[in-house]
DNA sequence: GTGGTCTAGACCACC
DNA sequence: GTGGTCTAGACCACG
């Protein structure tokens, strides 16, 4: 078994209309969500990732900054950026605030498709049972 | 007891983060989808709607143009804009698919922050009341 | 009495060692704190302020972005940036989170001078009485 | 009951946001200020301290160099670094002035977000316990 | 080597 | 006109 089969592999789609820095954020969030990136693990360096993705280093910086703001990532100057342990580093209040921002962003997104908060709640309730199986 | 007495009541929310022209598009789409606007019916004039909504006429123009591009609306120069008879609306099934994709993506995202579906539902329920104010 | 005697007058000190964008943030915060900027008032445009301060527009963008993240400022694409009504737009949870971030930043700052949280609490308690006079 | 049994115990907090070399400087300054380190006493060797703190030797070098620049420390090539007899430490009065300036500035800042001195005190008291863990 | 800040200037989206 | 994103590349701070 190759321990590296599920490493962090970010892919930028220039045609998606989604800003590059957001694509980076989303894919790092997903990597954490599905366990490919674990607490304490170092993220690619800013410059390294920029070269990989063929984007400007500043674009990566911006993505990392936003992740740090949200508490998902910790940056140590001169050392690198790491996945932080949110549960440990954030108070309940802070976690609630992150949830709030994420949900509001999502609501804004779905309403641009004409869906309502009601629709999501209904869907999620069903989804929850589905997962619970 | 006429359920259609308010045929087309568009409301712009400047704080939603959704572009004005999109808000107009969405609400016209929804009006068509739920039967408040029917094929052949005339839309408000660009200037009239702009005054109503207190937005720049160009914003309304843009919304109508995009609707025309999608085939939902036909513009007759010098006469006005009308709902065209092309069936461009998403079916319920399609809408459900889109919702599903969006919500699952979001659930994946928030789980990277250690939140659960339960957390979202709770938050949304509160949020819904807050908006309802 | 000239109504404009106390307008927003931002001054960048290139020798202070404080990043320009932080200097902008701090001075806008102060302007709001002392009433020179009020809720709903429009901030200088990004480009306008950049020219005024003789800094790059991106530097102003960054300052405004951070203020928006903190909830002090609301940006409307294509229209401008405005002082937002924090009390209205933020939930208790969100306000608590902003407080948390501000205080933690301050603690980090003062500990670089060798002061402790204890020192601040002591000072603030005295200060509070002083103000209360 | 020797109060000085732990003459110089430096602790690096990687999460504080304060540069390592500053943390070293501050703790040496404080050790001098409260009498744990006296004039003429030898500081730990660069390499020894680097190993102790698990930091890069260059980081210790930098801290010592800055202390030497300030006159607090004298380095004798091939022999070691020593506390010099120049009185560079802030008096209590000076420290109080600095604290005052910092705190008042911060109070002004947070008031732009609608927070009160009371809010900070409450938060700090909680925070203090949290850190104390 | 790492990340942080800033500039100059381009191009896009929204009003 | 407004703000938003991105690039190219420089210089600084930290380890």
Coordinates of C-alpha atoms (C1' of nucleotides) in Angstrom, one line a residue:
Chain A
X1 CA 0.0 0.0 0.0
X2 CA 1.4 3.3 -1.0
X3 CA 0.9 5.8 1.8
X4 CA 0.9 8.6 -0.7
X5 CA -1.9 7.5 -3.0
X6 CA -4.2 10.1 -1.6
X7 CA -2.1 13.2 -1.3
X8 CA -3.2 16.8 -1.7
X9 CA -3.7 17.3 -5.4
X10 CA -5.1 20.7 -6.2
X11 CA -6.4 21.3 -9.7
X12 CA -7.3 24.8 -11.0
X13 CA -10.0 25.1 -13.6
X14 CA -9.5 28.4 -15.3
X15 CA -12.8 28.1 -17.1
X16 CA -15.0 27.5 -14.1
X17 CA -15.5 31.2 -13.3
X18 CA -14.5 30.5 -9.7
X19 CA -11.6 32.7 -8.6
X20 CA -8.4 30.7 -8.3
X21 CA -7.9 31.5 -4.6
X22 CA -11.4 30.1 -3.9
X23 CA -10.7 27.0 -5.8
X24 CA -7.6 26.5 -3.7
X25 CA -9.5 27.1 -0.5
X26 CA -12.3 24.7 -1.4
X27 CA -9.9 21.9 -2.4
X28 CA -7.9 22.2 0.8
X29 CA -11.1 22.2 2.8
X30 CA -12.2 19.1 1.0
X31 CA -8.8 17.5 1.6
X32 CA -9.2 18.1 5.3
X33 CA -12.8 16.9 5.2
X34 CA -12.0 13.6 3.6
X35 CA -8.9 13.0 5.7
X36 CA -6.2 13.5 3.0
X37 CA -4.9 16.4 5.1
X38 CA -4.6 15.8 8.8
X39 CA -4.1 18.1 11.8
X40 CA -0.5 19.3 12.0
X41 CA 0.4 18.4 8.4
X42 CA 2.2 21.0 6.5
X43 CA 0.6 22.5 3.4
X44 CA 2.6 23.0 0.3
X45 CA 4.8 26.1 0.4
X46 CA 3.3 29.2 -1.1
X47 CA 5.8 29.3 -3.8
X48 CA 5.9 25.6 -4.4
X49 CA 2.1 25.4 -4.8
X50 CA 2.2 28.5 -7.0
X51 CA 4.6 26.8 -9.4
X52 CA 2.6 23.6 -9.3
X53 CA -0.7 25.3 -10.1
X54 CA 1.0 27.8 -12.4
X55 CA -0.5 30.7 -10.6
X56 CA 1.0 33.7 -9.0
X57 CA 2.3 33.2 -5.5
X58 CA 0.1 36.0 -4.3
X59 CA -2.9 34.0 -5.3
X60 CA -1.8 31.1 -3.0
X61 CA -1.0 33.6 -0.3
X62 CA -4.5 34.9 -0.4
X63 CA -6.0 31.5 -0.2
X64 CA -3.8 30.5 2.8
X65 CA -4.6 33.9 4.5
X66 CA -8.3 33.3 4.3
X67 CA -8.0 29.7 5.6
X68 CA -5.9 31.1 8.5
X69 CA -8.6 33.6 9.2
X70 CA -11.1 30.8 9.3
X71 CA -8.9 28.9 11.7
X72 CA -8.4 25.9 9.4
X73 CA -4.7 26.7 8.9
X74 CA -2.0 28.0 11.1
X75 CA 1.0 29.8 9.6
X76 CA 4.4 30.1 11.2
X77 CA 6.5 32.8 9.7
X78 CA 9.6 31.4 8.1
X79 CA 8.5 27.8 8.7
X80 CA 5.3 27.1 6.7
X81 CA 1.6 26.7 6.9
X82 CA 0.0 23.8 8.7
X83 CA -3.5 22.3 9.2
X84 CA -4.5 23.5 12.6
X85 CA -6.6 21.7 15.1
X86 CA -9.7 23.7 15.1
X87 CA -11.3 21.9 18.0
X88 CA -8.3 22.8 20.1
X89 CA -7.6 26.3 19.0
X90 CA -11.0 27.8 18.7
X91 CA -13.5 28.7 21.4
X92 CA -17.1 27.8 20.9
X93 CA -17.9 31.3 20.0
X94 CA -15.3 31.4 17.3
X95 CA -16.4 28.1 15.9
X96 CA -20.0 29.4 15.8
X97 CA -18.8 32.4 14.0
X98 CA -17.1 30.4 11.3
X99 CA -20.2 28.2 10.9
X100 CA -22.2 31.4 10.5
X101 CA -20.0 32.8 7.8
X102 CA -19.9 29.5 5.9
X103 CA -23.6 29.0 6.1
X104 CA -24.4 32.6 5.1
X105 CA -22.1 32.3 2.1
X106 CA -23.8 29.1 1.1
X107 CA -27.3 30.6 1.5
X108 CA -26.2 33.4 -0.8
X109 CA -24.9 30.9 -3.3
X110 CA -28.0 28.7 -3.4
X111 CA -30.3 31.7 -3.5
X112 CA -28.6 32.6 -6.7
X113 CA -30.2 29.4 -8.0
X114 CA -33.5 30.3 -6.7
X115 CA -33.5 28.0 -3.8
X116 CA -34.6 29.0 -0.3
X117 CA -33.4 28.3 3.2
X118 CA -36.5 26.2 3.5
X119 CA -35.3 24.0 0.6
X120 CA -32.0 23.4 2.2
X121 CA -33.4 22.5 5.6
X122 CA -35.7 20.0 3.9
X123 CA -33.0 18.5 1.9
X124 CA -30.6 18.3 4.8
X125 CA -33.1 16.6 7.0
X126 CA -33.6 13.9 4.4
X127 CA -29.8 13.7 3.8
X128 CA -29.2 13.3 7.5
X129 CA -31.3 10.2 7.6
X130 CA -29.7 8.9 4.5
X131 CA -26.3 9.2 6.1
X132 CA -27.6 7.8 9.3
X133 CA -28.3 4.5 7.5
Chain B
X1 CA -59.3 35.3 -3.1
X2 CA -57.2 35.8 -6.1
X3 CA -53.9 34.1 -5.5
X4 CA -52.3 36.0 -8.5
X5 CA -53.3 39.5 -7.6
X6 CA -49.6 40.4 -7.2
X7 CA -48.4 39.1 -10.4
X8 CA -44.8 40.2 -10.3
X9 CA -43.4 41.7 -7.2
X10 CA -39.7 42.0 -7.4
X11 CA -37.7 43.0 -4.3
X12 CA -34.0 43.9 -4.4
X13 CA -31.9 43.1 -1.3
X14 CA -28.8 45.2 -1.5
X15 CA -27.2 43.3 1.3
X16 CA -27.5 39.8 0.0
X17 CA -24.3 39.9 -2.0
X18 CA -26.2 38.8 -5.1
X19 CA -25.9 41.2 -8.0
X20 CA -29.0 43.2 -8.6
X21 CA -29.5 41.9 -12.2
X22 CA -29.3 38.3 -10.9
X23 CA -31.9 39.0 -8.3
X24 CA -34.2 40.4 -11.0
X25 CA -33.5 37.4 -13.3
X26 CA -34.2 34.9 -10.5
X27 CA -37.4 36.5 -9.4
X28 CA -38.7 36.6 -13.0
X29 CA -37.7 33.0 -13.5
X30 CA -39.5 32.0 -10.3
X31 CA -42.6 34.0 -11.3
X32 CA -42.7 32.0 -14.5
X33 CA -42.0 28.8 -12.8
X34 CA -44.8 29.1 -10.3
X35 CA -47.3 30.5 -12.8
X36 CA -47.4 34.1 -11.8
X37 CA -46.1 35.1 -15.2
X38 CA -47.4 33.2 -18.3
X39 CA -46.3 32.9 -21.9
X40 CA -46.9 36.0 -23.9
X41 CA -47.4 38.2 -20.9
X42 CA -45.6 41.5 -21.0
X43 CA -42.9 42.3 -18.6
X44 CA -42.6 45.7 -16.9
X45 CA -40.8 48.2 -19.0
X46 CA -37.2 48.7 -18.4
X47 CA -37.6 52.2 -17.2
X48 CA -40.7 51.5 -15.1
X49 CA -39.1 48.6 -13.3
X50 CA -35.9 50.6 -12.8
X51 CA -37.9 53.3 -11.1
X52 CA -39.9 50.8 -9.0
X53 CA -36.8 49.0 -7.8
X54 CA -34.7 52.2 -7.5
X55 CA -31.9 50.7 -9.6
X56 CA -30.1 51.9 -12.6
X57 CA -32.0 51.2 -15.8
X58 CA -28.9 49.5 -17.2
X59 CA -29.3 46.9 -14.5
X60 CA -32.8 46.1 -15.7
X61 CA -31.6 46.1 -19.3
X62 CA -28.9 43.6 -18.4
X63 CA -31.4 41.3 -16.6
X64 CA -33.8 41.3 -19.6
X65 CA -30.9 40.8 -22.0
X66 CA -29.8 37.7 -20.2
X67 CA -33.3 36.4 -20.0
X68 CA -33.6 37.0 -23.7
X69 CA -30.3 35.2 -24.3
X70 CA -31.7 32.2 -22.4
X71 CA -34.9 32.3 -24.4
X72 CA -37.2 32.9 -21.5
X73 CA -38.0 36.4 -22.7
X74 CA -38.6 37.9 -26.2
X75 CA -38.0 41.6 -26.7
X76 CA -39.9 43.4 -29.4
X77 CA -38.3 46.7 -30.2
X78 CA -40.6 49.5 -29.5
X79 CA -43.2 47.3 -28.0
X80 CA -41.8 45.7 -24.9
X81 CA -40.5 42.4 -23.5
X82 CA -42.6 39.3 -23.2
X83 CA -42.4 35.9 -21.8
X84 CA -41.6 33.6 -24.6
X85 CA -43.1 30.1 -24.9
X86 CA -39.8 28.2 -25.0
X87 CA -39.7 25.8 -22.1
X88 CA -36.5 26.7 -20.5
X89 CA -37.4 26.1 -16.9
X90 CA -35.8 23.4 -14.9
X91 CA -38.0 20.5 -14.1
X92 CA -38.5 19.6 -10.5
X93 CA -36.1 16.7 -11.0
X94 CA -33.4 18.9 -12.4
X95 CA -33.8 21.4 -9.6
X96 CA -33.5 18.6 -7.1
X97 CA -30.3 17.4 -8.7
X98 CA -28.8 20.9 -8.6
X99 CA -29.8 21.3 -5.0
X100 CA -28.4 17.9 -4.1
X101 CA -25.0 18.7 -5.6
X102 CA -24.8 22.1 -3.9
X103 CA -25.8 20.8 -0.5
X104 CA -23.5 17.8 -0.6
X105 CA -20.6 20.0 -1.6
X106 CA -21.4 22.3 1.3
X107 CA -21.7 19.5 3.8
X108 CA -18.3 18.3 2.7
X109 CA -16.9 21.8 3.1
X110 CA -18.2 22.4 6.6
X111 CA -17.1 19.0 7.8
X112 CA -13.6 20.1 7.3
X113 CA -14.2 22.5 10.1
X114 CA -15.6 19.8 12.3
X115 CA -19.3 20.8 11.9
X116 CA -22.1 18.4 11.4
X117 CA -25.3 18.4 9.3
X118 CA -27.1 18.8 12.6
X119 CA -25.1 22.0 13.2
X120 CA -26.2 23.5 9.9
X121 CA -29.8 22.6 10.4
X122 CA -29.8 24.3 13.8
X123 CA -28.1 27.3 12.5
X124 CA -30.4 27.6 9.4
X125 CA -33.5 27.3 11.5
X126 CA -32.4 30.2 13.6
X127 CA -31.2 32.1 10.6
X128 CA -34.6 31.7 8.9
X129 CA -36.3 33.4 11.8
X130 CA -33.8 36.1 11.8
X131 CA -34.4 36.8 8.1
X132 CA -38.1 36.6 8.7
X133 CA -37.9 39.7 10.8
Chain C
X1 CA -18.7 76.1 11.7
X2 CA -17.3 74.1 8.8
X3 CA -19.0 70.7 8.8
X4 CA -16.0 69.2 7.1
X5 CA -13.4 70.1 9.6
X6 CA -13.3 66.6 11.0
X7 CA -13.3 64.5 7.9
X8 CA -11.6 61.2 7.3
X9 CA -7.9 62.1 6.9
X10 CA -5.7 59.1 6.6
X11 CA -2.0 59.5 6.9
X12 CA 0.5 56.8 6.0
X13 CA 3.7 56.8 7.9
X14 CA 6.2 54.8 5.8
X15 CA 8.8 54.8 8.6
X16 CA 6.5 53.3 11.3
X17 CA 7.2 49.7 10.4
X18 CA 3.4 49.1 10.4
X19 CA 2.1 47.7 7.1
X20 CA 0.3 50.3 5.1
X21 CA -2.9 48.3 5.0
X22 CA -2.9 48.1 8.8
X23 CA -2.4 51.8 9.1
X24 CA -5.4 52.3 6.9
X25 CA -7.5 49.9 8.9
X26 CA -6.5 51.5 12.2
X27 CA -7.3 55.0 11.1
X28 CA -10.7 54.0 9.7
X29 CA -11.5 52.2 12.9
X30 CA -10.5 55.3 14.8
X31 CA -12.6 57.6 12.6
X32 CA -15.6 55.4 13.3
X33 CA -14.8 55.3 17.0
X34 CA -14.6 59.0 17.4
X35 CA -17.6 59.7 15.2
X36 CA -15.9 61.2 12.2
X37 CA -17.3 58.3 10.1
X38 CA -20.8 57.3 10.7
X39 CA -23.0 54.3 9.8
X40 CA -23.9 54.3 6.2
X41 CA -21.3 56.9 5.2
X42 CA -19.3 56.0 2.1
X43 CA -15.6 55.4 2.4
X44 CA -13.3 56.9 -0.2
X45 CA -13.1 54.8 -3.3
X46 CA -10.4 52.3 -3.6
X47 CA -8.6 54.1 -6.4
X48 CA -9.3 57.6 -4.9
X49 CA -7.8 56.7 -1.6
X50 CA -4.9 55.0 -3.3
X51 CA -4.0 58.1 -5.2
X52 CA -4.5 60.3 -2.1
X53 CA -2.2 58.1 0.0
X54 CA 0.1 57.4 -2.8
X55 CA -0.1 53.7 -2.3
X56 CA -1.1 50.9 -4.6
X57 CA -4.9 50.4 -5.0
X58 CA -4.4 46.8 -4.0
X59 CA -3.1 48.0 -0.6
X60 CA -6.4 49.8 -0.1
X61 CA -8.4 46.9 -1.3
X62 CA -6.7 44.7 1.2
X63 CA -7.5 47.1 4.0
X64 CA -11.2 47.4 3.0
X65 CA -11.4 43.6 2.6
X66 CA -10.2 43.1 6.1
X67 CA -12.6 45.7 7.5
X68 CA -15.4 44.0 5.6
X69 CA -14.4 40.7 7.1
X70 CA -14.6 42.2 10.5
X71 CA -18.0 43.6 9.7
X72 CA -17.1 47.3 10.1
X73 CA -17.5 47.9 6.4
X74 CA -20.0 46.8 3.8
X75 CA -19.0 46.7 0.1
X76 CA -21.4 46.9 -2.7
X77 CA -19.9 45.8 -6.0
X78 CA -19.9 48.6 -8.5
X79 CA -21.1 51.1 -5.9
X80 CA -18.6 51.6 -3.2
X81 CA -17.7 50.7 0.4
X82 CA -19.7 52.0 3.3
X83 CA -19.6 51.9 7.1
X84 CA -22.0 49.2 8.1
X85 CA -24.2 49.1 11.2
X86 CA -22.5 46.4 13.1
X87 CA -25.1 46.2 15.8
X88 CA -27.7 45.5 13.1
X89 CA -25.9 43.2 10.8
X90 CA -24.1 41.0 13.3
X91 CA -25.5 38.4 15.6
X92 CA -24.2 38.2 19.1
X93 CA -22.1 35.3 18.1
X94 CA -20.5 37.1 15.3
X95 CA -19.8 40.2 17.5
X96 CA -18.3 37.9 20.1
X97 CA -16.0 36.5 17.5
X98 CA -14.9 39.9 16.3
X99 CA -14.2 40.9 19.9
X100 CA -12.2 37.7 20.3
X101 CA -10.0 38.4 17.4
X102 CA -9.4 42.0 18.3
X103 CA -8.5 41.1 21.9
X104 CA -6.2 38.3 20.9
X105 CA -4.4 40.5 18.5
X106 CA -4.0 43.1 21.2
X107 CA -2.8 40.5 23.7
X108 CA -0.2 39.4 21.2
X109 CA 0.8 43.0 20.7
X110 CA 1.2 43.9 24.4
X111 CA 3.0 40.7 25.2
X112 CA 5.7 41.7 22.8
X113 CA 6.3 44.5 25.3
X114 CA 6.5 42.1 28.2
X115 CA 3.0 42.9 29.6
X116 CA 0.6 40.2 30.7
X117 CA -3.1 39.8 30.4
X118 CA -3.2 40.4 34.1
X119 CA -1.6 43.8 33.5
X120 CA -4.2 44.8 31.0
X121 CA -7.1 43.7 33.2
X122 CA -5.7 45.7 36.1
X123 CA -5.2 48.8 33.9
X124 CA -8.6 48.5 32.3
X125 CA -10.4 48.2 35.7
X126 CA -8.7 51.4 36.8
X127 CA -9.4 53.0 33.5
X128 CA -13.0 52.1 33.6
X129 CA -13.4 54.0 36.9
X130 CA -11.5 56.9 35.5
X131 CA -13.9 57.1 32.5
X132 CA -16.9 56.6 34.8
X133 CA -16.1 59.8 36.7
Chain D
X1 CA 13.4 28.4 49.8
X2 CA 15.6 29.9 47.2
X3 CA 13.4 32.1 45.0
X4 CA 16.1 32.1 42.3
X5 CA 16.6 28.4 41.9
X6 CA 15.3 28.7 38.3
X7 CA 17.5 31.5 37.2
X8 CA 16.5 31.6 33.5
X9 CA 13.8 29.5 32.2
X10 CA 12.8 30.5 28.7
X11 CA 9.7 29.1 27.1
X12 CA 8.9 29.5 23.5
X13 CA 5.2 29.6 22.5
X14 CA 5.0 28.9 18.7
X15 CA 1.4 29.8 18.6
X16 CA 1.7 33.3 20.1
X17 CA 2.4 35.0 16.8
X18 CA 5.4 36.7 18.5
X19 CA 8.7 35.9 16.7
X20 CA 10.9 33.5 18.5
X21 CA 13.8 35.9 18.8
X22 CA 11.5 38.4 20.4
X23 CA 10.2 35.9 22.9
X24 CA 13.8 35.2 23.9
X25 CA 14.7 38.9 24.2
X26 CA 11.6 39.6 26.3
X27 CA 12.2 36.8 28.7
X28 CA 15.8 37.8 29.2
X29 CA 14.8 41.4 29.7
X30 CA 12.3 40.3 32.3
X31 CA 14.8 38.1 34.0
X32 CA 17.1 41.0 34.3
X33 CA 14.3 43.3 35.4
X34 CA 13.1 41.1 38.2
X35 CA 16.6 40.1 39.4
X36 CA 16.8 36.6 38.2
X37 CA 19.8 37.6 36.0
X38 CA 22.3 40.1 37.4
X39 CA 25.1 42.2 36.0
X40 CA 28.0 40.2 34.8
X41 CA 26.2 36.9 34.9
X42 CA 26.8 34.7 31.8
X43 CA 23.9 33.9 29.5
X44 CA 23.4 30.4 28.2
X45 CA 25.6 29.6 25.1
X46 CA 23.9 30.2 21.8
X47 CA 24.1 26.5 20.9
X48 CA 23.0 25.3 24.3
X49 CA 20.0 27.6 24.4
X50 CA 19.1 26.6 20.8
X51 CA 19.0 23.0 21.7
X52 CA 17.1 23.7 24.9
X53 CA 14.4 25.7 23.1
X54 CA 14.5 23.5 20.0
X55 CA 15.0 26.5 17.8
X56 CA 17.5 27.4 15.1
X57 CA 20.8 28.6 16.6
X58 CA 20.5 31.6 14.2
X59 CA 17.4 32.6 16.1
X60 CA 19.3 32.7 19.4
X61 CA 22.1 34.6 17.7
X62 CA 19.7 37.2 16.5
X63 CA 18.2 37.6 20.0
X64 CA 21.6 38.0 21.6
X65 CA 22.7 40.4 18.9
X66 CA 19.7 42.6 19.4
X67 CA 20.2 42.6 23.2
X68 CA 23.8 43.5 22.6
X69 CA 22.7 46.3 20.3
X70 CA 20.6 47.6 23.1
X71 CA 23.4 47.4 25.5
X72 CA 21.8 44.9 27.8
X73 CA 24.3 42.2 26.9
X74 CA 28.0 42.2 26.2
X75 CA 29.4 39.5 24.1
X76 CA 33.1 38.4 24.5
X77 CA 34.3 36.5 21.5
X78 CA 35.3 33.0 22.5
X79 CA 34.0 33.4 26.0
X80 CA 30.3 34.0 26.0
X81 CA 27.6 36.6 26.5
X82 CA 27.1 38.4 29.7
X83 CA 24.6 40.8 31.2
X84 CA 26.2 44.3 31.0
X85 CA 25.9 46.9 33.7
X86 CA 24.2 49.5 31.6
X87 CA 20.8 50.4 32.9
X88 CA 18.6 50.0 30.0
X89 CA 15.6 48.7 31.7
X90 CA 12.4 50.6 31.7
X91 CA 11.4 52.1 35.0
X92 CA 8.0 51.1 36.3
X93 CA 6.8 54.6 35.4
X94 CA 7.9 54.2 31.8
X95 CA 6.4 50.8 31.6
X96 CA 3.1 52.2 32.9
X97 CA 3.2 54.9 30.3
X98 CA 3.7 52.4 27.5
X99 CA 0.9 50.2 28.8
X100 CA -1.4 53.2 29.1
X101 CA -0.8 54.3 25.5
X102 CA -1.3 50.8 24.2
X103 CA -4.5 50.1 26.2
X104 CA -6.1 53.4 25.4
X105 CA -5.4 52.9 21.7
X106 CA -7.0 49.6 21.9
X107 CA -10.0 50.8 23.7
X108 CA -10.5 53.4 21.0
X109 CA -10.2 50.7 18.4
X110 CA -12.7 48.3 19.9
X111 CA -15.2 51.1 20.5
X112 CA -15.5 51.5 16.8
X113 CA -17.0 48.0 16.8
X114 CA -19.4 49.0 19.6
X115 CA -17.7 47.2 22.3
X116 CA -17.1 48.5 25.8
X117 CA -14.2 48.3 28.3
X118 CA -16.5 46.0 30.2
X119 CA -16.7 43.6 27.3
X120 CA -12.9 43.4 27.1
X121 CA -12.4 42.8 30.8
X122 CA -15.0 40.0 30.6
X123 CA -13.4 38.5 27.6
X124 CA -9.9 38.8 29.0
X125 CA -10.8 37.2 32.3
X126 CA -12.2 34.2 30.4
X127 CA -9.2 34.2 28.1
X128 CA -6.8 34.2 31.0
X129 CA -8.3 31.0 32.3
X130 CA -8.2 29.5 28.9
X131 CA -4.5 30.2 28.6
X132 CA -4.0 28.9 32.1
X133 CA -4.9 25.4 30.9
Chain E
dG1 C1' 14.6 28.2 2.9
dT2 C1' 9.9 30.0 4.7
dG3 C1' 5.9 33.6 4.6
dG4 C1' 4.6 39.0 4.5
dT5 C1' 4.1 43.2 2.1
dC6 C1' 4.0 46.2 -1.7
dT7 C1' 4.0 47.9 -6.5
dA8 C1' 2.5 48.4 -11.3
dG9 C1' -0.6 47.4 -14.3
dA10 C1' -4.0 44.4 -16.6
dC11 C1' -8.7 42.6 -17.2
dC12 C1' -13.3 41.5 -15.6
dA13 C1' -18.0 42.2 -13.3
dC14 C1' -21.4 45.3 -11.6
dC15 C1' -24.1 49.8 -11.5
Chain F
dG1 C1' -17.8 55.1 -12.6
dT2 C1' -17.4 51.4 -8.8
dG3 C1' -14.9 47.1 -6.7
dG4 C1' -12.7 42.1 -7.6
dT5 C1' -9.1 39.2 -9.3
dC6 C1' -4.8 38.1 -11.1
dT7 C1' 0.1 38.6 -12.7
dA8 C1' 5.0 39.7 -12.5
dG9 C1' 8.3 40.8 -9.7
dA10 C1' 10.6 43.3 -5.9
dC11 C1' 12.1 43.7 -1.1
dC12 C1' 11.7 42.5 3.8
dA13 C1' 11.3 39.5 8.1
dC14 C1' 11.8 35.0 10.2
dG15 C1' 14.1 30.4 11.2

